[in-house]
Amino acid sequence: MALKGRLEDFGITQLLNLINLARKTGTLYLQGPEKNAYLCFHEGKLIYAVMDDAEDSFTAILQQSGVFTADQVRMIEANMPGKTDREIAQVLITSGRLQQQKVVKSMKEHILNLVYQVFSWNSGTFRFEPSKLPVQGKITVPIALENVIMEGSRRLKEWERLQDELPDLDVSLKFAERPTTPLRDINLSVEEWRVISFINPRNTIRQIAQNNNMDELQIRKIVYSLLQAGIVEIIKPPRPKAAPGVTRPTRAGAAAAKRAEMRRPAVKRGIVQKLIHRIREL
Amino acid sequence: MQTLKIVITGPFSSGKTELIQSVSEIDVVSTDRKITRDAERIKSQTTVAMDFGRITIDEELILYLFGTPGQKRFDFMWEILSEGMLGFIVMVDSTRPETFREARRILDTFRSYSPVPYIVAANKQDLEDAWPPEDLRIVLRVEPEVKVVPCVATDKESVKQVLLELLYSILEVMDQEEEEE
């Protein structure tokens, strides 16, 4: 089942977040305002990216990152015609002309560079094809999406969307119970660390901003990126535990609980069972 | 005579009216109006006040299904409709990602009205472009303990299953409470 939609309605950050959390494998095809791109994922990790006008041959990528000169690239291509990127890399590494770390570093930089460009696409369409991976013969590098989302979100300058995603600054944050990546493995900026140091159920986002002399835009950006990366969670009002008709004060505030109590009808278990029985019969 | 109420809410054109129509024993008392302007491209009528369906349980008990108006400008009606509800169902059109953010807003709003059990119905699962319920759970940030149920609002059996899942959730909450006592 392909996931389809418009980037105006469902942005890149949300898509990457979904792919990360659902540990999806497949390819995300993007049609942006001026270019097209596709991003490949394996079990929730970004492994490859291609954009219309970007050179995606392995040797060209190595030239761009300064590992080889243009002359060296021409020579390599002349000596190994018809070979895939993966085969070329294998030959170069086994012959000692290239270090594996350099391959990984160059490919990673190339993929990330493309992905961060895609973050600025506010319009266009997307389509996610599960299990489809057009990367045969290519060199893939698994990249955890948390950091990509963090960095992409840093570059995100959509004030309106941030406001939409995080409408209320008078809520508190807590650390995610099951973070997908340990905090020590995530690259945080100084500002993000400053926010992190104030995370406590007693501090609202607004108070954290005030303590750090941050304006609303700054704090929204940081909290949004921490939320998207799954590092923190908003503390929501407690989930409904009370059955209809049962008084149950909540921490969200006595007034709200009182209001809810008054409204809930008194219902016994037997009545709910009657409803179930009747609906089954319909 | 005792009456009970379940509220069906969700964004514009998510299938609330169809869901009620599928199981109501009376013709749904609908306050639809012909749509003008942009919304016309999606459907020809929309609910401006509420939909109202009925299921008679026995001589002394009636279940009413109330559908909220989907358009944002009628959201003042939501709180009124939520008064005394047994639980609520958030309908989401699984084929229209442009409505997911609105669905999340509605879900949060209804949760704040009353702490009653609720479920999410991932509607239009019969269509090829439908997003799977588990993806909707992530997108809508629905907690693991809340059910996201696949649904086809025009199919009576599917709607019955949605209503039953909500009622099972209510029973689960009751069980949980009894254990705590």
CSV table of C-alpha atoms in Angstrom, one decimal:
chain,number,residue,atom,x,y,z
A,1,MET,CA,0.0,0.0,0.0
A,2,ALA,CA,1.7,3.2,-1.1
A,3,LEU,CA,1.4,6.3,1.1
A,4,LYS,CA,0.6,9.3,-1.1
A,5,GLY,CA,0.0,12.9,-0.4
A,6,ARG,CA,1.0,16.6,-0.9
A,7,LEU,CA,4.0,18.1,0.9
A,8,GLU,CA,1.9,21.1,1.8
A,9,ASP,CA,-0.3,18.8,4.0
A,10,PHE,CA,2.3,16.4,5.2
A,11,GLY,CA,5.8,17.7,5.4
A,12,ILE,CA,9.2,16.0,5.0
A,13,THR,CA,9.8,16.1,8.8
A,14,GLN,CA,6.6,14.2,9.4
A,15,LEU,CA,7.3,11.7,6.7
A,16,LEU,CA,10.8,11.0,8.0
A,17,ASN,CA,9.4,10.7,11.5
A,18,LEU,CA,6.8,8.2,10.3
A,19,ILE,CA,9.4,6.2,8.4
A,20,ASN,CA,11.6,6.2,11.5
A,21,LEU,CA,9.0,5.2,14.0
A,22,ALA,CA,7.4,2.6,11.8
A,23,ARG,CA,10.8,1.2,10.8
A,24,LYS,CA,9.8,1.2,7.2
A,25,THR,CA,11.7,-0.2,4.3
A,26,GLY,CA,11.1,1.3,0.8
A,27,THR,CA,11.5,4.4,-1.3
A,28,LEU,CA,10.1,7.8,-0.8
A,29,TYR,CA,9.5,9.5,-4.2
A,30,LEU,CA,9.3,13.3,-4.0
A,31,GLN,CA,8.2,15.7,-6.6
A,32,GLY,CA,9.3,19.2,-5.4
A,33,PRO,CA,8.6,22.6,-6.7
A,34,GLU,CA,11.5,22.4,-9.2
A,35,LYS,CA,13.1,19.0,-8.8
A,36,ASN,CA,12.4,15.4,-8.2
A,37,ALA,CA,14.2,13.2,-5.7
A,38,TYR,CA,13.9,9.8,-4.1
A,39,LEU,CA,15.1,8.6,-0.7
A,40,CYS,CA,15.6,5.0,0.1
A,41,PHE,CA,15.1,3.5,3.6
A,42,HIS,CA,15.9,0.2,5.2
A,43,GLU,CA,14.2,-0.6,8.5
A,44,GLY,CA,13.7,3.0,9.3
A,45,LYS,CA,17.2,4.1,8.3
A,46,LEU,CA,18.1,6.4,5.4
A,47,ILE,CA,20.4,4.4,3.1
A,48,TYR,CA,20.5,6.3,-0.2
A,49,ALA,CA,19.3,9.4,-1.9
A,50,VAL,CA,19.1,10.7,-5.5
A,51,MET,CA,18.0,14.1,-6.8
A,52,ASP,CA,17.3,15.0,-10.5
A,53,ASP,CA,20.3,17.2,-11.2
A,54,ALA,CA,22.8,15.7,-8.7
A,55,GLU,CA,25.5,13.4,-9.9
A,56,ASP,CA,25.0,10.1,-8.2
A,57,SER,CA,27.9,8.0,-9.5
A,58,PHE,CA,30.3,6.9,-6.8
A,59,THR,CA,33.4,8.3,-8.5
A,60,ALA,CA,31.7,11.7,-9.1
A,61,ILE,CA,30.7,11.8,-5.4
A,62,LEU,CA,34.4,11.1,-4.4
A,63,GLN,CA,35.5,13.8,-6.7
A,64,GLN,CA,33.0,16.3,-5.2
A,65,SER,CA,34.3,15.5,-1.7
A,66,GLY,CA,37.9,16.0,-2.8
A,67,VAL,CA,39.0,12.4,-2.4
A,68,PHE,CA,40.0,12.1,-6.1
A,69,THR,CA,40.8,14.6,-8.8
A,70,ALA,CA,39.0,14.8,-12.1
A,71,ASP,CA,41.9,13.1,-13.8
A,72,GLN,CA,41.9,10.2,-11.3
A,73,VAL,CA,38.2,9.8,-11.8
A,74,ARG,CA,38.6,9.6,-15.6
A,75,MET,CA,41.3,7.0,-15.2
A,76,ILE,CA,39.3,4.9,-12.8
A,77,GLU,CA,36.2,5.0,-15.1
A,78,ALA,CA,38.3,4.1,-18.2
A,79,ASN,CA,39.9,1.2,-16.4
A,80,MET,CA,36.6,-0.2,-15.0
A,81,PRO,CA,33.9,0.3,-17.7
A,82,GLY,CA,30.5,-1.2,-16.9
A,83,LYS,CA,31.3,-1.9,-13.3
A,84,THR,CA,28.8,-0.9,-10.6
A,85,ASP,CA,29.7,1.6,-7.9
A,86,ARG,CA,30.0,-1.2,-5.4
A,87,GLU,CA,32.4,-3.2,-7.6
A,88,ILE,CA,34.5,-0.1,-8.2
A,89,ALA,CA,34.7,0.6,-4.5
A,90,GLN,CA,35.7,-3.0,-3.8
A,91,VAL,CA,38.5,-2.9,-6.3
A,92,LEU,CA,39.8,0.5,-5.0
A,93,ILE,CA,39.6,-0.6,-1.4
A,94,THR,CA,41.3,-4.0,-1.9
A,95,SER,CA,44.1,-2.4,-4.0
A,96,GLY,CA,44.7,0.0,-1.1
A,97,ARG,CA,43.9,3.2,-3.2
A,98,LEU,CA,40.9,4.1,-1.1
A,99,GLN,CA,40.0,3.7,2.6
A,100,GLN,CA,36.6,2.3,3.5
A,101,GLN,CA,36.1,5.1,6.0
A,102,LYS,CA,36.4,7.7,3.2
A,103,VAL,CA,33.8,5.9,1.1
A,104,VAL,CA,31.4,5.9,4.0
A,105,LYS,CA,32.1,9.5,4.9
A,106,SER,CA,31.7,10.8,1.3
A,107,MET,CA,28.5,8.8,0.7
A,108,LYS,CA,27.0,10.0,4.0
A,109,GLU,CA,27.8,13.6,3.2
A,110,HIS,CA,26.4,13.3,-0.3
A,111,ILE,CA,23.1,11.6,1.0
A,112,LEU,CA,22.7,14.1,3.8
A,113,ASN,CA,23.3,17.1,1.5
A,114,LEU,CA,20.5,16.0,-0.8
A,115,VAL,CA,18.1,15.2,2.1
A,116,TYR,CA,18.7,18.6,3.7
A,117,GLN,CA,17.8,20.3,0.4
A,118,VAL,CA,14.6,18.3,0.3
A,119,PHE,CA,13.7,19.7,3.8
A,120,SER,CA,13.0,23.1,2.2
A,121,TRP,CA,10.4,21.7,-0.1
A,122,ASN,CA,7.1,23.1,1.1
A,123,SER,CA,5.1,22.1,-1.9
A,124,GLY,CA,4.9,19.1,-4.2
A,125,THR,CA,3.8,15.5,-3.9
A,126,PHE,CA,5.2,12.4,-2.2
A,127,ARG,CA,4.7,8.6,-2.6
A,128,PHE,CA,6.2,6.0,-0.4
A,129,GLU,CA,6.6,2.6,-2.1
A,130,PRO,CA,7.2,-0.1,0.5
A,131,SER,CA,9.8,-2.7,0.0
A,132,LYS,CA,11.0,-1.1,-3.3
A,133,LEU,CA,14.7,-0.3,-3.2
A,134,PRO,CA,16.3,0.8,-6.4
A,135,VAL,CA,19.9,0.6,-5.1
A,136,GLN,CA,21.3,-2.4,-6.8
A,137,GLY,CA,25.0,-2.0,-7.3
A,138,LYS,CA,25.0,1.3,-5.4
A,139,ILE,CA,26.8,2.0,-2.2
A,140,THR,CA,24.3,2.4,0.6
A,141,VAL,CA,25.1,3.9,4.1
A,142,PRO,CA,22.6,3.4,6.9
A,143,ILE,CA,22.0,6.8,8.6
A,144,ALA,CA,19.8,7.0,11.7
A,145,LEU,CA,17.0,9.4,11.0
A,146,GLU,CA,16.9,11.0,14.4
A,147,ASN,CA,19.9,13.2,13.7
A,148,VAL,CA,18.7,13.9,10.1
A,149,ILE,CA,15.4,15.1,11.5
A,150,MET,CA,17.1,17.2,14.1
A,151,GLU,CA,19.3,18.9,11.6
A,152,GLY,CA,16.5,19.2,9.1
A,153,SER,CA,14.3,20.7,11.7
A,154,ARG,CA,17.1,23.2,12.6
A,155,ARG,CA,16.9,24.3,9.0
A,156,LEU,CA,13.2,24.5,8.9
A,157,LYS,CA,12.1,28.1,8.9
A,158,GLU,CA,8.4,27.7,8.8
A,159,TRP,CA,7.1,29.7,11.6
A,160,GLU,CA,3.5,29.0,10.9
A,161,ARG,CA,4.0,25.3,10.8
A,162,LEU,CA,5.9,25.4,14.0
A,163,GLN,CA,3.1,27.3,15.6
A,164,ASP,CA,0.7,24.8,14.3
A,165,GLU,CA,2.6,21.8,15.5
A,166,LEU,CA,3.3,23.3,18.9
A,167,PRO,CA,0.4,25.6,19.6
A,168,ASP,CA,0.7,25.7,23.4
A,169,LEU,CA,3.8,26.7,25.2
A,170,ASP,CA,2.2,26.3,28.6
A,171,VAL,CA,2.7,22.6,28.6
A,172,SER,CA,5.6,20.7,30.1
A,173,LEU,CA,8.0,18.2,28.6
A,174,LYS,CA,9.4,14.9,29.8
A,175,PHE,CA,12.1,12.6,28.4
A,176,ALA,CA,10.7,9.9,26.1
A,177,GLU,CA,10.3,6.6,28.0
A,178,ARG,CA,11.7,4.6,25.1
A,179,PRO,CA,13.9,6.9,23.1
A,180,THR,CA,14.9,5.4,19.8
A,181,THR,CA,18.5,6.5,20.2
A,182,PRO,CA,20.4,7.1,23.4
A,183,LEU,CA,20.9,10.8,24.1
A,184,ARG,CA,24.7,10.4,24.0
A,185,ASP,CA,24.5,9.3,20.4
A,186,ILE,CA,22.6,12.4,19.2
A,187,ASN,CA,24.4,15.6,18.2
A,188,LEU,CA,22.8,18.4,20.0
A,189,SER,CA,23.6,22.1,19.7
A,190,VAL,CA,24.5,24.2,22.8
A,191,GLU,CA,21.0,25.7,22.8
A,192,GLU,CA,19.4,22.3,22.6
A,193,TRP,CA,21.4,21.1,25.6
A,194,ARG,CA,20.4,24.2,27.5
A,195,VAL,CA,16.7,23.4,26.9
A,196,ILE,CA,17.3,19.7,27.7
A,197,SER,CA,18.8,20.7,31.1
A,198,PHE,CA,15.5,22.4,32.0
A,199,ILE,CA,13.2,19.5,31.1
A,200,ASN,CA,11.2,18.7,34.1
A,201,PRO,CA,7.4,18.1,34.4
A,202,ARG,CA,7.3,21.3,36.6
A,203,ASN,CA,8.7,23.6,33.9
A,204,THR,CA,6.5,24.7,31.1
A,205,ILE,CA,8.0,25.3,27.7
A,206,ARG,CA,7.4,29.0,28.2
A,207,GLN,CA,9.4,29.0,31.5
A,208,ILE,CA,12.2,27.1,29.8
A,209,ALA,CA,12.4,29.8,27.1
A,210,GLN,CA,12.4,32.5,29.7
A,211,ASN,CA,15.2,30.9,31.7
A,212,ASN,CA,17.3,30.6,28.6
A,213,ASN,CA,16.4,34.1,27.2
A,214,MET,CA,14.9,32.5,24.1
A,215,ASP,CA,12.1,33.9,22.0
A,216,GLU,CA,9.1,31.9,21.0
A,217,LEU,CA,10.4,31.0,17.6
A,218,GLN,CA,13.7,29.7,19.0
A,219,ILE,CA,12.1,27.6,21.7
A,220,ARG,CA,9.5,26.2,19.3
A,221,LYS,CA,12.2,25.2,16.8
A,222,ILE,CA,14.2,23.5,19.5
A,223,VAL,CA,11.3,21.7,21.2
A,224,TYR,CA,9.9,20.7,17.8
A,225,SER,CA,13.1,19.1,16.7
A,226,LEU,CA,13.5,17.3,20.1
A,227,LEU,CA,9.9,16.0,19.7
A,228,GLN,CA,10.4,14.9,16.2
A,229,ALA,CA,13.6,13.1,17.1
A,230,GLY,CA,11.7,11.2,19.8
A,231,ILE,CA,13.9,12.5,22.6
A,232,VAL,CA,11.2,14.3,24.6
A,233,GLU,CA,7.4,14.1,24.8
A,234,ILE,CA,4.8,16.6,25.8
A,235,ILE,CA,3.1,15.8,29.0
A,236,LYS,CA,-0.6,15.5,28.0
A,237,PRO,CA,-3.5,15.7,30.4
A,238,PRO,CA,-3.9,12.2,31.9
A,239,ARG,CA,-5.6,9.7,29.7
A,240,PRO,CA,-9.2,9.0,30.5
A,241,LYS,CA,-9.3,6.2,33.1
A,242,ALA,CA,-12.8,6.8,34.4
A,243,ALA,CA,-15.7,4.9,33.1
A,244,PRO,CA,-18.7,6.9,32.3
A,245,GLY,CA,-20.5,7.9,35.4
A,246,VAL,CA,-17.5,7.3,37.7
A,247,THR,CA,-16.0,10.2,39.5
A,248,ARG,CA,-12.3,10.4,38.8
A,249,PRO,CA,-10.3,13.6,39.5
A,250,THR,CA,-7.4,14.2,37.1
A,251,ARG,CA,-4.2,16.0,37.5
A,252,ALA,CA,-5.2,18.3,34.6
A,253,GLY,CA,-7.0,20.4,37.2
A,254,ALA,CA,-9.8,20.0,39.6
A,255,ALA,CA,-12.0,22.4,37.7
A,256,ALA,CA,-11.8,20.3,34.5
A,257,ALA,CA,-12.4,17.1,36.4
A,258,LYS,CA,-15.3,18.6,38.1
A,259,ARG,CA,-16.8,19.7,34.8
A,260,ALA,CA,-16.3,16.3,33.3
A,261,GLU,CA,-17.8,14.6,36.3
A,262,MET,CA,-21.0,16.6,36.0
A,263,ARG,CA,-21.3,15.7,32.3
A,264,ARG,CA,-20.8,12.0,32.4
A,265,PRO,CA,-23.9,9.9,32.6
A,266,ALA,CA,-24.1,7.2,35.3
A,267,VAL,CA,-23.7,3.9,33.4
A,268,LYS,CA,-23.5,0.4,34.8
A,269,ARG,CA,-21.5,-2.4,33.3
A,270,GLY,CA,-24.7,-4.3,32.5
A,271,ILE,CA,-25.9,-1.5,30.3
A,272,VAL,CA,-22.7,-1.4,28.3
A,273,GLN,CA,-23.0,-5.2,27.9
A,274,LYS,CA,-26.6,-4.7,26.6
A,275,LEU,CA,-25.3,-2.2,24.1
A,276,ILE,CA,-22.7,-4.7,22.9
A,277,HIS,CA,-25.3,-7.4,22.6
A,278,ARG,CA,-27.7,-5.2,20.6
A,279,ILE,CA,-25.0,-3.9,18.2
A,280,ARG,CA,-23.8,-7.5,17.5
A,281,GLU,CA,-27.4,-8.3,16.5
A,282,LEU,CA,-27.8,-5.4,14.1
B,1,MET,CA,-36.5,5.5,29.5
B,2,GLN,CA,-32.7,5.9,29.6
B,3,THR,CA,-30.8,7.4,26.7
B,4,LEU,CA,-27.1,7.2,26.0
B,5,LYS,CA,-25.0,9.0,23.6
B,6,ILE,CA,-21.9,8.3,21.5
B,7,VAL,CA,-20.3,11.2,19.6
B,8,ILE,CA,-18.8,10.7,16.2
B,9,THR,CA,-16.3,13.4,15.4
B,10,GLY,CA,-13.6,14.1,12.8
B,11,PRO,CA,-12.5,16.4,10.1
B,12,PHE,CA,-14.7,17.6,7.2
B,13,SER,CA,-15.7,14.8,4.9
B,14,SER,CA,-14.2,12.0,7.0
B,15,GLY,CA,-17.3,9.9,6.8
B,16,LYS,CA,-19.2,10.7,10.1
B,17,THR,CA,-22.6,11.0,8.4
B,18,GLU,CA,-22.1,7.7,6.5
B,19,LEU,CA,-21.1,5.9,9.6
B,20,ILE,CA,-24.3,6.9,11.4
B,21,GLN,CA,-26.4,6.2,8.4
B,22,SER,CA,-25.0,2.6,8.2
B,23,VAL,CA,-26.4,1.6,11.6
B,24,SER,CA,-29.2,4.0,12.5
B,25,GLU,CA,-32.6,2.5,12.6
B,26,ILE,CA,-34.2,5.8,11.7
B,27,ASP,CA,-33.3,8.0,8.8
B,28,VAL,CA,-30.5,10.1,10.0
B,29,VAL,CA,-31.7,13.5,11.1
B,30,SER,CA,-29.2,15.4,9.2
B,31,THR,CA,-28.7,19.1,8.9
B,32,ASP,CA,-26.7,19.0,5.8
B,33,ARG,CA,-26.5,22.0,3.5
B,34,LYS,CA,-25.4,22.2,0.0
B,35,ILE,CA,-21.7,23.2,-0.1
B,36,THR,CA,-20.6,26.2,-2.0
B,37,ARG,CA,-17.0,27.5,-2.6
B,38,ASP,CA,-13.9,25.3,-2.4
B,39,ALA,CA,-15.2,22.5,-0.3
B,40,GLU,CA,-17.6,21.6,-3.2
B,41,ARG,CA,-14.8,19.7,-4.9
B,42,ILE,CA,-14.8,17.1,-2.2
B,43,LYS,CA,-18.5,16.5,-1.6
B,44,SER,CA,-21.8,18.1,-2.3
B,45,GLN,CA,-23.3,18.4,1.2
B,46,THR,CA,-21.8,19.0,4.6
B,47,THR,CA,-23.2,18.8,8.1
B,48,VAL,CA,-23.7,22.3,9.6
B,49,ALA,CA,-25.2,21.5,13.0
B,50,MET,CA,-25.2,17.8,13.7
B,51,ASP,CA,-26.2,14.3,12.5
B,52,PHE,CA,-28.4,12.3,14.7
B,53,GLY,CA,-29.0,8.5,14.5
B,54,ARG,CA,-30.7,6.1,16.9
B,55,ILE,CA,-30.4,2.5,17.9
B,56,THR,CA,-33.1,1.1,20.3
B,57,ILE,CA,-31.4,-1.3,22.8
B,58,ASP,CA,-34.6,-2.4,24.6
B,59,GLU,CA,-37.9,-0.8,25.8
B,60,GLU,CA,-36.0,1.2,28.3
B,61,LEU,CA,-32.8,2.0,26.7
B,62,ILE,CA,-31.9,4.0,23.5
B,63,LEU,CA,-28.5,4.8,22.1
B,64,TYR,CA,-28.1,8.0,20.1
B,65,LEU,CA,-25.3,8.6,17.7
B,66,PHE,CA,-24.4,12.2,17.3
B,67,GLY,CA,-22.2,13.4,14.4
B,68,THR,CA,-20.4,16.7,14.8
B,69,PRO,CA,-20.2,19.2,12.0
B,70,GLY,CA,-16.9,18.7,10.2
B,71,GLN,CA,-16.2,22.3,9.2
B,72,LYS,CA,-14.0,24.3,11.6
B,73,ARG,CA,-16.4,27.3,11.8
B,74,PHE,CA,-19.0,25.1,13.6
B,75,ASP,CA,-16.7,23.9,16.3
B,76,PHE,CA,-18.6,25.8,18.9
B,77,MET,CA,-21.1,23.0,18.6
B,78,TRP,CA,-18.6,20.3,19.7
B,79,GLU,CA,-18.6,21.0,23.4
B,80,ILE,CA,-22.4,21.1,23.4
B,81,LEU,CA,-22.6,17.8,21.7
B,82,SER,CA,-20.0,16.2,23.9
B,83,GLU,CA,-22.0,16.8,27.1
B,84,GLY,CA,-22.9,13.5,28.7
B,85,MET,CA,-21.3,11.3,26.0
B,86,LEU,CA,-20.5,7.7,26.8
B,87,GLY,CA,-17.5,7.8,24.6
B,88,PHE,CA,-16.4,9.2,21.2
B,89,ILE,CA,-15.1,8.0,17.9
B,90,VAL,CA,-12.7,10.1,15.9
B,91,MET,CA,-13.2,9.4,12.2
B,92,VAL,CA,-10.2,10.0,9.9
B,93,ASP,CA,-10.3,9.7,6.1
B,94,SER,CA,-7.3,7.5,5.6
B,95,THR,CA,-6.8,8.6,2.1
B,96,ARG,CA,-6.5,12.4,2.8
B,97,PRO,CA,-3.2,13.2,4.7
B,98,GLU,CA,-4.1,16.9,4.4
B,99,THR,CA,-6.8,16.3,7.1
B,100,PHE,CA,-4.5,14.4,9.6
B,101,ARG,CA,-3.4,17.6,11.4
B,102,GLU,CA,-7.0,18.7,11.8
B,103,ALA,CA,-7.9,15.2,13.1
B,104,ARG,CA,-5.2,15.5,15.7
B,105,ARG,CA,-6.6,18.9,16.8
B,106,ILE,CA,-10.1,17.5,17.1
B,107,LEU,CA,-8.9,14.5,19.0
B,108,ASP,CA,-7.0,16.7,21.5
B,109,THR,CA,-10.0,19.0,21.8
B,110,PHE,CA,-12.5,16.2,22.6
B,111,ARG,CA,-10.1,14.7,25.1
B,112,SER,CA,-10.1,17.9,26.9
B,113,TYR,CA,-13.9,18.1,27.0
B,114,SER,CA,-14.4,14.9,28.9
B,115,PRO,CA,-12.2,12.0,30.1
B,116,VAL,CA,-14.3,9.3,28.5
B,117,PRO,CA,-12.9,6.4,26.4
B,118,TYR,CA,-12.5,6.9,22.7
B,119,ILE,CA,-11.2,5.2,19.6
B,120,VAL,CA,-10.0,6.3,16.2
B,121,ALA,CA,-11.7,4.9,13.1
B,122,ALA,CA,-9.4,4.8,10.1
B,123,ASN,CA,-12.1,5.2,7.4
B,124,LYS,CA,-12.0,4.4,3.7
B,125,GLN,CA,-9.8,1.4,4.2
B,126,ASP,CA,-11.3,-0.1,1.1
B,127,LEU,CA,-9.6,2.4,-1.1
B,128,GLU,CA,-6.2,1.8,-2.6
B,129,ASP,CA,-4.7,5.0,-1.3
B,130,ALA,CA,-5.7,4.5,2.3
B,131,TRP,CA,-2.9,4.9,4.9
B,132,PRO,CA,-2.7,1.8,7.2
B,133,PRO,CA,-4.1,2.2,10.7
B,134,GLU,CA,-0.7,1.7,12.3
B,135,ASP,CA,0.8,4.6,10.3
B,136,LEU,CA,-2.2,6.8,11.3
B,137,ARG,CA,-1.5,5.9,15.0
B,138,ILE,CA,2.0,7.4,14.6
B,139,VAL,CA,0.9,10.4,12.6
B,140,LEU,CA,-2.0,11.3,15.0
B,141,ARG,CA,0.2,10.5,18.0
B,142,VAL,CA,-2.4,8.1,19.4
B,143,GLU,CA,-1.3,6.3,22.6
B,144,PRO,CA,-0.7,2.6,22.4
B,145,GLU,CA,-3.6,1.8,24.6
B,146,VAL,CA,-6.1,3.6,22.4
B,147,LYS,CA,-7.5,1.6,19.5
B,148,VAL,CA,-7.1,2.7,15.9
B,149,VAL,CA,-9.7,0.6,14.1
B,150,PRO,CA,-9.9,0.0,10.3
B,151,CYS,CA,-13.3,1.2,9.0
B,152,VAL,CA,-15.4,1.5,5.9
B,153,ALA,CA,-18.2,3.8,7.0
B,154,THR,CA,-20.6,2.7,4.3
B,155,ASP,CA,-20.3,-1.0,5.3
B,156,LYS,CA,-22.7,-1.9,8.2
B,157,GLU,CA,-20.5,-4.8,9.5
B,158,SER,CA,-17.4,-2.6,9.6
B,159,VAL,CA,-19.3,0.2,11.5
B,160,LYS,CA,-20.7,-2.4,13.9
B,161,GLN,CA,-17.1,-3.4,14.6
B,162,VAL,CA,-16.1,0.2,15.3
B,163,LEU,CA,-18.9,0.7,17.8
B,164,LEU,CA,-18.1,-2.6,19.4
B,165,GLU,CA,-14.5,-1.7,19.8
B,166,LEU,CA,-15.5,1.5,21.6
B,167,LEU,CA,-17.8,-0.4,23.9
B,168,TYR,CA,-15.0,-2.9,24.6
B,169,SER,CA,-12.7,0.0,25.5
B,170,ILE,CA,-15.3,1.3,27.9
B,171,LEU,CA,-15.5,-2.2,29.5
B,172,GLU,CA,-11.8,-2.4,29.7
B,173,VAL,CA,-11.7,0.9,31.6
B,174,MET,CA,-14.3,-0.4,33.9
B,175,ASP,CA,-12.3,-3.6,34.5
B,176,GLN,CA,-9.2,-1.5,35.2
B,177,GLU,CA,-11.1,0.5,37.7
B,178,GLU,CA,-12.5,-2.5,39.5
B,179,GLU,CA,-9.0,-3.9,39.8
B,180,GLU,CA,-7.7,-0.7,41.3
B,181,GLU,CA,-10.5,-0.6,43.9
